[in-house]
CSV table of C-alpha atoms and ligand atoms in Angstrom, one decimal:
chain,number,residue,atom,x,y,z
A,607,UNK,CA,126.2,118.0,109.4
A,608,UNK,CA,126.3,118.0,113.4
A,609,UNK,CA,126.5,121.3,115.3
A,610,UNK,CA,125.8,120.3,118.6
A,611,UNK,CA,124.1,117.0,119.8
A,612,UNK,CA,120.6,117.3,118.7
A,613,UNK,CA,119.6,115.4,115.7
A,614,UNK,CA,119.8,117.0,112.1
A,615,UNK,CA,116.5,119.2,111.3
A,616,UNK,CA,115.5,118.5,107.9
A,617,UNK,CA,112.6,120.7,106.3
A,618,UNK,CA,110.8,118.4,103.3
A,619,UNK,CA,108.6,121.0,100.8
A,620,UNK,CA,105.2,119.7,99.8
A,621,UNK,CA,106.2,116.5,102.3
A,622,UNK,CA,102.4,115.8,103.6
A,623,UNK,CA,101.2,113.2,100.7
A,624,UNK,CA,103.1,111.2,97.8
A,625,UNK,CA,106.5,111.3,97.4
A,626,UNK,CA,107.2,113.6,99.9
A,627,UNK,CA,105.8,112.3,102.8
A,628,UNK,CA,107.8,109.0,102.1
A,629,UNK,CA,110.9,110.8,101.9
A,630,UNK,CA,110.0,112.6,105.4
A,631,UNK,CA,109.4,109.4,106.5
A,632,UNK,CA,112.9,108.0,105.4
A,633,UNK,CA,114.9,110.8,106.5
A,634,UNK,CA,112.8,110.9,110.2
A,635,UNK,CA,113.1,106.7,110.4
A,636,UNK,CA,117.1,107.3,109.8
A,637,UNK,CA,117.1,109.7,112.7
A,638,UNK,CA,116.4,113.2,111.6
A,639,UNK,CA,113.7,115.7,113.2
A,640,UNK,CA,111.5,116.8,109.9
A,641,UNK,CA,109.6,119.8,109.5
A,642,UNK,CA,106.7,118.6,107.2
A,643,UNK,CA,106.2,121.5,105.0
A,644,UNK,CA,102.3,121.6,103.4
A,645,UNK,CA,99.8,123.7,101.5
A,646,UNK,CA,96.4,122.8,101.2
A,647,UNK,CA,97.0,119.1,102.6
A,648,UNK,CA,97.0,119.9,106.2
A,649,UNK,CA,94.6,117.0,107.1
A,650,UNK,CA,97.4,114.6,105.9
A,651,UNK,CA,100.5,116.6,106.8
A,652,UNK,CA,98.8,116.5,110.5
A,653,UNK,CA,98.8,113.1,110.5
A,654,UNK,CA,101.7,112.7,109.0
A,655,UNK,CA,103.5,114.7,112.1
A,656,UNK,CA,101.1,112.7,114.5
A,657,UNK,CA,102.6,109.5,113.6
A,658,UNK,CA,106.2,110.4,113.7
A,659,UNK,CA,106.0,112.1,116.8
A,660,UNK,CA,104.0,108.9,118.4
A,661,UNK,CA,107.0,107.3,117.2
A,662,UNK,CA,109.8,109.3,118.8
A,663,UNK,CA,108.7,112.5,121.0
A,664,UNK,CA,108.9,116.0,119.7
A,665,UNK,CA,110.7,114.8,116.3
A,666,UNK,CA,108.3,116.1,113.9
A,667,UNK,CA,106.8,120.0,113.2
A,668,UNK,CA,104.4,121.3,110.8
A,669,UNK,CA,104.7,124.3,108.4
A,670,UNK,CA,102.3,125.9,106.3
A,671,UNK,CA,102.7,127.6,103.6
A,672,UNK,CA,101.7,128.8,99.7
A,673,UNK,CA,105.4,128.8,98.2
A,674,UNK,CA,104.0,130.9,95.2
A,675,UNK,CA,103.8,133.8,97.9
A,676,UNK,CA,107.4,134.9,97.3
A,677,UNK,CA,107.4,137.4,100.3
A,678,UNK,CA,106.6,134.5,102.9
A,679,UNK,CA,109.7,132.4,101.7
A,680,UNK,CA,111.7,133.6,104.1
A,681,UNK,CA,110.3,133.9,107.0
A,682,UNK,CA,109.1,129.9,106.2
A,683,UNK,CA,112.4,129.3,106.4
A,684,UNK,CA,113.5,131.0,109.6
A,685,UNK,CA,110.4,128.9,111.0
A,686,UNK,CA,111.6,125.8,109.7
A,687,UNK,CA,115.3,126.5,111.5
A,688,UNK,CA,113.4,127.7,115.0
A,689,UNK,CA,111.5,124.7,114.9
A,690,UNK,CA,114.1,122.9,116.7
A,691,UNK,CA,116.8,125.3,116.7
A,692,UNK,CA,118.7,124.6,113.7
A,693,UNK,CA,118.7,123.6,110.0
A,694,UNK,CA,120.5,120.9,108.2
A,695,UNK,CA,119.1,120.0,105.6
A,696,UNK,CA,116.4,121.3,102.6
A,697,UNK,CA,114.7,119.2,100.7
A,698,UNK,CA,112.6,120.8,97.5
A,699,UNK,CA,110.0,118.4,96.9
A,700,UNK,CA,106.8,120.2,96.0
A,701,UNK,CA,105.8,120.9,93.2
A,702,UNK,CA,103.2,122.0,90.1
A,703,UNK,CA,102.5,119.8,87.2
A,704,UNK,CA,99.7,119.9,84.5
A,705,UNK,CA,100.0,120.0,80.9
A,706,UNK,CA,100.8,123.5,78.8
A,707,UNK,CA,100.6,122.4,74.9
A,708,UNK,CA,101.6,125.3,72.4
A,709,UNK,CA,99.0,127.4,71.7
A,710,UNK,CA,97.2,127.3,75.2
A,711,UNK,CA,99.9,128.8,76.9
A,712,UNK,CA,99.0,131.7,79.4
A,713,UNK,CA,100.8,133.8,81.7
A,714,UNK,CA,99.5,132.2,84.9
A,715,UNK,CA,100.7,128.5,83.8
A,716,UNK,CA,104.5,130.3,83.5
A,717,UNK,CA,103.8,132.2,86.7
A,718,UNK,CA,102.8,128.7,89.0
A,719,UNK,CA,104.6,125.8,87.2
A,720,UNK,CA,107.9,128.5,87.1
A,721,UNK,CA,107.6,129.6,90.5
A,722,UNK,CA,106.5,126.1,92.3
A,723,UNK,CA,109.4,124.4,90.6
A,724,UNK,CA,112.2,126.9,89.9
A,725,UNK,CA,111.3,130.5,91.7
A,726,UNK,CA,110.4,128.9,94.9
A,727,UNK,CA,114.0,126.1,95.4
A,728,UNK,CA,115.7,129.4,94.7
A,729,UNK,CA,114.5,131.7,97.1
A,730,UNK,CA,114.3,128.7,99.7
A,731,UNK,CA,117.9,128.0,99.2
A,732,UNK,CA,118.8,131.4,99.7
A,733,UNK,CA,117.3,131.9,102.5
A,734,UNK,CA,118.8,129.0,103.9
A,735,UNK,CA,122.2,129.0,103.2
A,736,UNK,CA,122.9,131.1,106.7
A,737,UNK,CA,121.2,128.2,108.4
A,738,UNK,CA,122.8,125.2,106.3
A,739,UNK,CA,126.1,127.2,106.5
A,740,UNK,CA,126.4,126.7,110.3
A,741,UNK,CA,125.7,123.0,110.3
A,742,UNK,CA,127.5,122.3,107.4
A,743,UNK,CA,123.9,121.0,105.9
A,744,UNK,CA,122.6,120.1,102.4
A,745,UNK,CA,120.1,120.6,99.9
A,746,UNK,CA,118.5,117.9,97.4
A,747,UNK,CA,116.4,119.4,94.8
A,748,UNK,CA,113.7,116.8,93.5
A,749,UNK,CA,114.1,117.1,89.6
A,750,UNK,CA,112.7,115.2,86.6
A,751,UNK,CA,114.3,112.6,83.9
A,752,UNK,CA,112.4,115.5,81.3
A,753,UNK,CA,114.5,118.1,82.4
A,754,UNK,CA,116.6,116.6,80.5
A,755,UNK,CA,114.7,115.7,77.1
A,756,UNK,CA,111.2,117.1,77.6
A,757,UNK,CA,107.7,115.7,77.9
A,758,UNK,CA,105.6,116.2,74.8
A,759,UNK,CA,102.8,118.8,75.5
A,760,UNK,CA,104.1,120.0,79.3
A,761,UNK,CA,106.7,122.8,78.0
A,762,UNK,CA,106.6,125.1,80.8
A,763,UNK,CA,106.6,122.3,83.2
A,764,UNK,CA,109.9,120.6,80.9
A,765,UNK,CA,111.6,124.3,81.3
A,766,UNK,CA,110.7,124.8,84.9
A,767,UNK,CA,112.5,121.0,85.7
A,768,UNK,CA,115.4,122.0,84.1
A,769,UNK,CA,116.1,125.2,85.3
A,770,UNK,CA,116.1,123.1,88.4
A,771,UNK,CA,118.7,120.8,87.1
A,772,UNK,CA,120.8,123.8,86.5
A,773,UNK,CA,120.0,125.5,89.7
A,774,UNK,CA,121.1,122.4,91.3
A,775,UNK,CA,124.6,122.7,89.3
A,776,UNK,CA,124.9,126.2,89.9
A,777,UNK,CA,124.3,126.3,93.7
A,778,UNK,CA,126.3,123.5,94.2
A,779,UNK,CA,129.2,125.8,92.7
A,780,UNK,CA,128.2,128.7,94.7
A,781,UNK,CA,127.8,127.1,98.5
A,782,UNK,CA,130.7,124.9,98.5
A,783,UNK,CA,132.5,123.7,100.8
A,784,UNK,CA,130.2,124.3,103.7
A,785,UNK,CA,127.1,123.3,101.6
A,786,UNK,CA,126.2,120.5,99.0
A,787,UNK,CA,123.6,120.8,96.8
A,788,UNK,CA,122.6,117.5,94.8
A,789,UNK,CA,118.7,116.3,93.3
A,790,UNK,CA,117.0,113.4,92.0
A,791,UNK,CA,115.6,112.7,89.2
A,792,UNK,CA,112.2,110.2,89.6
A,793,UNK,CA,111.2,108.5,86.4
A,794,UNK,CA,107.4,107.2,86.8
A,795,UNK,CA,106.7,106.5,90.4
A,796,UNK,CA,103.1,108.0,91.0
A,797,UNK,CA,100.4,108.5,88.3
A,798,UNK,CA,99.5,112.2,88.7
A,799,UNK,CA,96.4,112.9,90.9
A,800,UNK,CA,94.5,114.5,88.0
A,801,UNK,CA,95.3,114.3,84.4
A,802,UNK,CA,93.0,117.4,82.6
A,803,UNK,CA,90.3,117.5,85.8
A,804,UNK,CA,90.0,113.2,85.4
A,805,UNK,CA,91.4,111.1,88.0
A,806,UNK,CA,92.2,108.5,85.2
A,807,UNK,CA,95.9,108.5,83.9
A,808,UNK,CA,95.0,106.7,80.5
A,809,UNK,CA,96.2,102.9,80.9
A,810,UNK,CA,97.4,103.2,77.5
A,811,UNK,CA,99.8,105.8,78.6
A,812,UNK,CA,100.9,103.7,81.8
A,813,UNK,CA,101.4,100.9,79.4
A,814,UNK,CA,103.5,102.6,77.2
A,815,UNK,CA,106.1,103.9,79.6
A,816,UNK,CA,106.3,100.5,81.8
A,817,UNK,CA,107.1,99.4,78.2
A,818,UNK,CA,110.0,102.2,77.8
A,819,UNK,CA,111.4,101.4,81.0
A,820,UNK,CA,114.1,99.0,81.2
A,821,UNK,CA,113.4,97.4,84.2
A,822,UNK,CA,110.0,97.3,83.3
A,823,UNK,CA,107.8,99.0,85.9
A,824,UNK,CA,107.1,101.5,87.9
A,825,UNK,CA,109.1,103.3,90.9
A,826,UNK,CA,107.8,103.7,94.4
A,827,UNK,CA,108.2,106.6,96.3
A,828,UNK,CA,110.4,104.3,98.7
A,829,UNK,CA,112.9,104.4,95.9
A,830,UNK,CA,113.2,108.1,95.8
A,831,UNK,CA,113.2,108.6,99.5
A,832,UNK,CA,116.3,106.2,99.8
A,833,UNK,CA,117.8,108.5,97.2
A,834,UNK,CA,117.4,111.7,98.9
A,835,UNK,CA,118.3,109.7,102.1
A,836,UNK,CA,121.7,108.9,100.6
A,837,UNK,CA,122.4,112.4,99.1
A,838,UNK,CA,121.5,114.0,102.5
A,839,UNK,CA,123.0,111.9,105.2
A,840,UNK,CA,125.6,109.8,103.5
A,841,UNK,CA,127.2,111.5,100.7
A,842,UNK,CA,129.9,113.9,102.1
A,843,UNK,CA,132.0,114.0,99.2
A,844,UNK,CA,129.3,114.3,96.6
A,845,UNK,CA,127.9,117.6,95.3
A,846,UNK,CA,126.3,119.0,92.1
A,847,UNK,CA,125.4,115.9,91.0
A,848,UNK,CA,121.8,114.9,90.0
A,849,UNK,CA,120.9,111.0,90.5
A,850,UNK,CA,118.2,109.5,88.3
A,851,UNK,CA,115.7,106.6,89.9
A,852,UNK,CA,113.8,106.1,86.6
A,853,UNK,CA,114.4,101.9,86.6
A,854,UNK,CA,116.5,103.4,83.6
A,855,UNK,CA,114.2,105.2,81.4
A,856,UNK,CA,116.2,108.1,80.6
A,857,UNK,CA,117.8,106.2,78.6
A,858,UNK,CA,114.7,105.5,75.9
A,859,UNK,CA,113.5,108.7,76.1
B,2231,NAP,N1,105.2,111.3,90.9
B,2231,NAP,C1,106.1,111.0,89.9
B,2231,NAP,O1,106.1,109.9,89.3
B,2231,NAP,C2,107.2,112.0,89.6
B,2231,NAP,C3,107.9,111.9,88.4
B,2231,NAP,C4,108.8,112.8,88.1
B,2231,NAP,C5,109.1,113.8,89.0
B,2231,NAP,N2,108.4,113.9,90.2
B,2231,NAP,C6,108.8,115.0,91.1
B,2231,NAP,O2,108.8,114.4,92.4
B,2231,NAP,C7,108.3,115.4,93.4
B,2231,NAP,C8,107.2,114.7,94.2
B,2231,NAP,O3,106.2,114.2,93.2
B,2231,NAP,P1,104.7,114.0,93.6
B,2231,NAP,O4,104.0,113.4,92.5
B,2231,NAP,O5,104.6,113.4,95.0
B,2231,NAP,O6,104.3,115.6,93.7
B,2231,NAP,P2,102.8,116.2,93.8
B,2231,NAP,O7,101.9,115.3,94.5
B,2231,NAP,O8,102.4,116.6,92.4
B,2231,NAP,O9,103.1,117.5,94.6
B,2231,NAP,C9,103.7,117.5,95.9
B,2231,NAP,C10,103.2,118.6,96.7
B,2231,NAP,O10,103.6,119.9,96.2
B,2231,NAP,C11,102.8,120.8,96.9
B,2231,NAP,N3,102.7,122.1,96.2
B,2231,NAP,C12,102.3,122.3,94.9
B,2231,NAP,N4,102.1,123.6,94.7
B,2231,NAP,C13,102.4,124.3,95.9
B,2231,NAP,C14,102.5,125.6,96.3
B,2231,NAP,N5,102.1,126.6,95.5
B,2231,NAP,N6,102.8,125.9,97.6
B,2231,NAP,C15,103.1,124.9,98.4
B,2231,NAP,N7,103.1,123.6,98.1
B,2231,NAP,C16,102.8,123.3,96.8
B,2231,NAP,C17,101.5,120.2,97.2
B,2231,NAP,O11,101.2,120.4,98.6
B,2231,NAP,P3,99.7,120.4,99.3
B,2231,NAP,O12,99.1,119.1,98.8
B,2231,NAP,O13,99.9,120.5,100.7
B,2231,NAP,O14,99.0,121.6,98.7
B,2231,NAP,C18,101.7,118.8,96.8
B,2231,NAP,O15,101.1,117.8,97.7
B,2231,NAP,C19,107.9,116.6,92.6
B,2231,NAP,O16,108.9,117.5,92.6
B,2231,NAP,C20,107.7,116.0,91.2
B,2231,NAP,O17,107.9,117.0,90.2
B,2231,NAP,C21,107.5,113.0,90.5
Protein backbone atom coordinates (compact mmCIF):
# COMPACT_ATOMS: atom_id res chain seq x y z
CA UNK A 1 0.00 0.00 0.00
CA UNK A 2 2.74 2.89 -0.45
CA UNK A 3 3.31 4.43 -3.85
CA UNK A 4 5.27 7.21 -2.99
CA UNK A 5 5.81 8.94 0.48
CA UNK A 6 2.49 10.48 1.11
CA UNK A 7 0.25 8.86 3.50
CA UNK A 8 -2.45 6.22 2.23
CA UNK A 9 -5.81 8.03 0.99
CA UNK A 10 -8.59 6.18 2.24
CA UNK A 11 -12.25 7.21 0.99
CA UNK A 12 -14.94 5.93 4.01
CA UNK A 13 -18.80 5.89 2.29
CA UNK A 14 -21.55 7.29 4.46
CA UNK A 15 -18.39 8.14 7.10
CA UNK A 16 -20.01 11.62 8.50
CA UNK A 17 -22.15 10.00 11.64
CA UNK A 18 -22.26 6.43 13.37
CA UNK A 19 -20.15 3.82 12.46
CA UNK A 20 -18.58 5.40 9.80
CA UNK A 21 -17.27 8.39 11.13
CA UNK A 22 -15.55 6.14 13.85
CA UNK A 23 -14.00 4.11 11.39
CA UNK A 24 -12.62 7.43 9.60
CA UNK A 25 -11.57 8.37 12.75
CA UNK A 26 -9.51 5.09 13.25
CA UNK A 27 -8.08 4.74 10.00
CA UNK A 28 -7.09 8.93 10.07
CA UNK A 29 -5.65 8.42 14.04
CA UNK A 30 -3.50 5.38 12.46
CA UNK A 31 -2.12 7.76 9.88
CA UNK A 32 -4.23 7.77 6.77
CA UNK A 33 -5.65 10.96 4.95
CA UNK A 34 -9.63 10.17 4.73
CA UNK A 35 -11.98 11.45 2.33
CA UNK A 36 -15.20 11.59 4.45
CA UNK A 37 -17.84 10.62 1.94
CA UNK A 38 -21.64 12.03 2.94
CA UNK A 39 -25.20 12.55 1.74
CA UNK A 40 -27.49 14.49 3.49
CA UNK A 41 -25.23 14.82 6.80
CA UNK A 42 -23.05 17.53 5.65
CA UNK A 43 -23.28 19.51 8.95
CA UNK A 44 -21.60 16.51 10.70
CA UNK A 45 -19.33 15.27 7.88
CA UNK A 46 -18.00 19.18 8.07
CA UNK A 47 -17.18 18.83 11.33
CA UNK A 48 -16.02 15.68 11.17
CA UNK A 49 -13.21 17.01 8.46
CA UNK A 50 -12.79 20.10 10.76
CA UNK A 51 -11.58 18.14 13.59
CA UNK A 52 -9.14 15.86 11.77
CA UNK A 53 -7.63 18.46 9.98
CA UNK A 54 -7.22 20.62 13.37
CA UNK A 55 -5.51 17.55 14.22
CA UNK A 56 -2.97 17.09 11.47
CA UNK A 57 -3.06 19.74 8.49
CA UNK A 58 -4.63 19.04 5.20
CA UNK A 59 -5.37 15.17 6.19
CA UNK A 60 -9.01 15.18 5.80
CA UNK A 61 -11.49 16.09 2.44
CA UNK A 62 -15.07 15.99 2.08
CA UNK A 63 -17.18 14.39 -0.66
CA UNK A 64 -20.71 14.56 -1.43
CA UNK A 65 -22.71 12.51 -2.90
CA UNK A 66 -26.27 10.45 -3.47
CA UNK A 67 -24.75 6.88 -4.24
CA UNK A 68 -28.26 5.81 -5.63
CA UNK A 69 -27.24 8.24 -8.67
CA UNK A 70 -25.40 5.49 -10.52
CA UNK A 71 -24.00 7.94 -13.26
CA UNK A 72 -22.13 10.10 -10.45
CA UNK A 73 -20.29 6.93 -9.04
CA UNK A 74 -17.51 7.44 -10.97
CA UNK A 75 -16.63 10.54 -11.20
CA UNK A 76 -17.05 10.40 -6.93
CA UNK A 77 -14.41 8.19 -7.23
CA UNK A 78 -11.95 9.95 -9.46
CA UNK A 79 -12.69 12.91 -6.78
CA UNK A 80 -11.91 10.87 -3.95
CA UNK A 81 -8.32 9.70 -5.68
CA UNK A 82 -7.51 13.68 -6.72
CA UNK A 83 -8.15 14.59 -3.37
CA UNK A 84 -4.71 13.95 -2.47
CA UNK A 85 -3.44 12.37 -5.44
CA UNK A 86 -3.98 8.85 -4.92
CA UNK A 87 -6.22 6.08 -3.59
CA UNK A 88 -5.48 3.25 -1.27
CA UNK A 89 -8.02 2.26 0.19
CA UNK A 90 -12.29 1.90 -0.16
CA UNK A 91 -14.17 1.45 2.53
CA UNK A 92 -18.22 0.77 1.77
CA UNK A 93 -19.86 1.79 4.86
CA UNK A 94 -23.11 3.42 3.92
CA UNK A 95 -25.89 2.13 3.83
CA UNK A 96 -30.05 1.71 3.63
CA UNK A 97 -31.99 -0.10 6.23
CA UNK A 98 -35.74 -0.22 7.10
CA UNK A 99 -37.97 -3.02 7.32
CA UNK A 100 -39.71 -4.71 3.97
CA UNK A 101 -42.18 -7.54 5.40
CA UNK A 102 -43.91 -9.77 2.64
CA UNK A 103 -46.74 -8.37 1.33
CA UNK A 104 -45.54 -4.58 1.51
CA UNK A 105 -42.90 -5.04 -0.77
CA UNK A 106 -42.59 -2.28 -3.59
CA UNK A 107 -40.25 -1.59 -6.28
CA UNK A 108 -38.61 1.51 -4.70
CA UNK A 109 -37.63 -0.50 -1.32
CA UNK A 110 -35.68 -3.14 -3.99
CA UNK A 111 -34.43 -0.14 -5.97
CA UNK A 112 -32.71 1.93 -2.55
CA UNK A 113 -31.97 -0.90 -0.10
CA UNK A 114 -30.41 -2.98 -3.45
CA UNK A 115 -28.59 -0.11 -4.77
CA UNK A 116 -27.28 1.57 -1.35
CA UNK A 117 -26.02 -1.83 -0.20
CA UNK A 118 -25.11 -3.91 -3.26
CA UNK A 119 -25.44 -1.70 -6.66
CA UNK A 120 -23.45 1.11 -5.20
CA UNK A 121 -19.97 -1.20 -3.43
CA UNK A 122 -20.05 -2.55 -7.00
CA UNK A 123 -19.79 0.23 -9.13
CA UNK A 124 -17.46 1.96 -6.44
CA UNK A 125 -15.17 -0.88 -6.63
CA UNK A 126 -15.01 -0.80 -10.15
CA UNK A 127 -14.25 2.32 -10.55
CA UNK A 128 -11.63 2.06 -8.24
CA UNK A 129 -9.74 -0.79 -9.06
CA UNK A 130 -7.40 1.54 -11.59
CA UNK A 131 -6.66 3.66 -8.51
CA UNK A 132 -6.29 0.75 -5.87
CA UNK A 133 -4.34 -1.12 -8.58
CA UNK A 134 -1.41 1.39 -8.60
CA UNK A 135 -0.95 1.47 -4.79
CA UNK A 136 -1.56 -1.96 -4.26
CA UNK A 137 -4.75 -0.72 -2.04
CA UNK A 138 -7.72 -2.51 -0.45
CA UNK A 139 -11.35 -2.57 -0.12
CA UNK A 140 -13.43 -3.58 3.17
CA UNK A 141 -17.03 -4.01 2.49
CA UNK A 142 -19.18 -3.31 5.75
CA UNK A 143 -21.65 -6.44 5.77
CA UNK A 144 -24.12 -7.90 8.20
CA UNK A 145 -24.20 -11.22 10.62
CA UNK A 146 -27.96 -11.51 8.55
CA UNK A 147 -26.38 -11.88 5.35
CA UNK A 148 -25.85 -14.84 6.54
CA UNK A 149 -29.26 -16.10 8.19
CA UNK A 150 -31.74 -13.28 7.61
CA UNK A 151 -33.60 -10.76 9.78
CA UNK A 152 -37.30 -11.63 10.21
CA UNK A 153 -39.36 -8.99 8.23
CA UNK A 154 -36.15 -6.95 6.40
CA UNK A 155 -35.99 -9.34 3.19
CA UNK A 156 -34.66 -7.03 0.74
CA UNK A 157 -32.43 -5.56 3.27
CA UNK A 158 -31.24 -9.57 4.26
CA UNK A 159 -30.73 -10.11 0.20
CA UNK A 160 -29.03 -6.76 -0.37
CA UNK A 161 -26.35 -7.82 2.74
CA UNK A 162 -25.64 -10.89 1.20
CA UNK A 163 -25.11 -10.12 -2.11
CA UNK A 164 -22.49 -8.05 -0.41
CA UNK A 165 -20.96 -10.98 1.25
CA UNK A 166 -20.63 -12.56 -2.05
CA UNK A 167 -19.47 -9.55 -3.83
CA UNK A 168 -16.87 -9.37 -1.26
CA UNK A 169 -15.87 -13.13 -2.25
CA UNK A 170 -16.07 -12.58 -5.74
CA UNK A 171 -13.99 -9.42 -6.07
CA UNK A 172 -11.56 -10.66 -3.89
CA UNK A 173 -11.12 -13.46 -6.64
CA UNK A 174 -11.16 -11.08 -9.42
CA UNK A 175 -8.50 -8.13 -8.19
CA UNK A 176 -6.00 -10.36 -6.76
CA UNK A 177 -2.86 -9.94 -6.27
CA UNK A 178 -2.65 -6.22 -6.57
CA UNK A 179 -5.97 -5.86 -4.62
CA UNK A 180 -7.67 -7.33 -1.40
CA UNK A 181 -11.00 -7.24 -0.84
CA UNK A 182 -12.30 -8.34 2.80
CA UNK A 183 -15.67 -6.95 5.02
CA UNK A 184 -17.04 -6.97 8.33
CA UNK A 185 -19.80 -8.17 9.66
CA UNK A 186 -21.23 -5.78 12.86
CA UNK A 187 -23.62 -7.66 15.09
CA UNK A 188 -25.72 -4.95 17.19
CA UNK A 189 -23.58 -1.94 17.69
CA UNK A 190 -26.04 1.13 17.10
CA UNK A 191 -29.89 0.96 17.53
CA UNK A 192 -31.11 2.29 14.20
CA UNK A 193 -32.03 6.03 14.09
CA UNK A 194 -35.69 5.35 13.30
CA UNK A 195 -37.49 2.17 13.61
CA UNK A 196 -41.07 2.71 11.31
CA UNK A 197 -40.79 6.87 11.65
CA UNK A 198 -40.22 6.40 15.85
CA UNK A 199 -37.00 7.06 17.29
CA UNK A 200 -37.69 4.30 19.90
CA UNK A 201 -35.97 0.83 19.11
CA UNK A 202 -38.42 -1.23 21.33
CA UNK A 203 -36.39 -2.11 24.67
CA UNK A 204 -37.92 -5.41 24.49
CA UNK A 205 -36.17 -5.96 21.26
CA UNK A 206 -32.78 -4.57 22.71
CA UNK A 207 -33.25 -6.95 25.51
CA UNK A 208 -33.78 -9.80 23.57
CA UNK A 209 -30.70 -9.67 21.40
CA UNK A 210 -28.19 -8.50 24.44
CA UNK A 211 -29.81 -11.85 25.67
CA UNK A 212 -28.72 -13.80 22.25
CA UNK A 213 -25.38 -12.48 22.39
CA UNK A 214 -22.80 -14.40 24.02
CA UNK A 215 -20.90 -11.87 25.50
CA UNK A 216 -23.83 -10.24 26.46
CA UNK A 217 -24.04 -6.65 25.08
CA UNK A 218 -23.79 -4.46 22.69
CA UNK A 219 -20.74 -3.47 20.17
CA UNK A 220 -19.43 -0.02 19.75
CA UNK A 221 -18.55 1.42 16.64
CA UNK A 222 -14.89 1.46 18.12
CA UNK A 223 -15.04 -2.26 17.69
CA UNK A 224 -15.84 -2.15 14.03
CA UNK A 225 -13.43 0.58 13.21
CA UNK A 226 -10.45 -1.54 14.69
CA UNK A 227 -11.76 -4.21 12.34
CA UNK A 228 -11.63 -2.38 9.27
CA UNK A 229 -8.38 -0.81 10.66
CA UNK A 230 -6.85 -4.30 10.75
CA UNK A 231 -8.23 -5.54 7.28
CA UNK A 232 -7.04 -2.28 5.64
CA UNK A 233 -3.57 -1.55 7.04
CA UNK A 234 -2.38 -4.73 8.60
CA UNK A 235 -3.62 -7.74 6.85
CA UNK A 236 -1.41 -8.23 3.71
CA UNK A 237 -1.89 -11.82 3.39
CA UNK A 238 -5.64 -11.82 4.01
CA UNK A 239 -8.25 -11.47 1.31
CA UNK A 240 -11.91 -12.65 0.65
CA UNK A 241 -12.51 -13.12 3.97
CA UNK A 242 -15.41 -11.53 5.97
CA UNK A 243 -14.77 -10.93 9.85
CA UNK A 244 -17.78 -10.89 12.19
CA UNK A 245 -17.65 -8.32 15.41
CA UNK A 246 -21.13 -9.57 16.70
CA UNK A 247 -19.62 -10.32 20.65
CA UNK A 248 -20.56 -13.83 18.95
CA UNK A 249 -24.13 -13.71 18.03
CA UNK A 250 -24.00 -15.35 14.76
CA UNK A 251 -23.74 -18.09 16.44
CA UNK A 252 -27.51 -18.01 18.10
CA UNK A 253 -29.09 -16.72 15.32
N1 LIG B 1 -25.53 -0.06 13.41
C1 LIG B 1 -25.44 -1.38 13.58
O1 LIG B 1 -25.60 -1.91 14.68
C2 LIG B 1 -25.15 -2.24 12.38
C3 LIG B 1 -25.45 -3.60 12.43
C4 LIG B 1 -25.19 -4.40 11.32
C5 LIG B 1 -24.61 -3.84 10.19
N2 LIG B 1 -24.34 -2.51 10.17
C6 LIG B 1 -23.74 -1.94 8.96
O2 LIG B 1 -22.68 -1.08 9.34
C7 LIG B 1 -22.64 0.07 8.49
C8 LIG B 1 -22.76 1.35 9.33
O3 LIG B 1 -23.91 1.25 10.16
P1 LIG B 1 -24.68 2.56 10.65
O4 LIG B 1 -25.77 2.09 11.53
O5 LIG B 1 -23.69 3.56 11.15
O6 LIG B 1 -25.27 3.04 9.24
P2 LIG B 1 -26.43 4.14 8.99
O7 LIG B 1 -26.36 5.16 10.05
O8 LIG B 1 -27.73 3.42 8.82
O9 LIG B 1 -26.02 4.70 7.56
C9 LIG B 1 -24.72 5.23 7.32
C10 LIG B 1 -24.78 6.29 6.28
O10 LIG B 1 -25.16 5.77 5.02
C11 LIG B 1 -25.41 6.91 4.22
N3 LIG B 1 -26.32 6.62 3.11
C12 LIG B 1 -27.50 5.96 3.14
N4 LIG B 1 -28.08 6.02 1.92
C13 LIG B 1 -27.25 6.73 1.11
C14 LIG B 1 -27.28 7.14 -0.23
N5 LIG B 1 -28.30 6.85 -1.04
N6 LIG B 1 -26.24 7.86 -0.71
C15 LIG B 1 -25.21 8.18 0.07
N7 LIG B 1 -25.11 7.82 1.37
C16 LIG B 1 -26.12 7.11 1.88
C17 LIG B 1 -26.01 7.98 5.12
O11 LIG B 1 -25.28 9.18 4.88
P3 LIG B 1 -25.91 10.66 5.16
O12 LIG B 1 -26.34 10.63 6.60
O13 LIG B 1 -24.79 11.58 4.87
O14 LIG B 1 -27.07 10.80 4.21
C18 LIG B 1 -25.80 7.39 6.53
O15 LIG B 1 -25.34 8.32 7.47
C19 LIG B 1 -23.78 -0.11 7.49
O16 LIG B 1 -23.29 -0.71 6.31
C20 LIG B 1 -24.72 -1.08 8.21
O17 LIG B 1 -25.51 -1.85 7.33
C21 LIG B 1 -24.60 -1.70 11.23
Amino acid sequence: MSENNSPPAILITGAARRVGAAITSALHAAGANVIVHCNHSRKDADALVLELNTQRTRSASILQGDLLAYNALKGLIDQAASAFGRLDGLVNNASAFYATPIGSIVEDHWNELIDANLKAPLFLSQAAVPYLRKTRGSIVNIVDIHAERPLKDFVVYTVAKAGLAGLTRSLALELGPEIRVNGVSPGAILWPDTVSGSNDYPETERQRIVAQTPLQRVGAPADIASAVKYLMLDAPYVSGQILAVDGGRGLSL
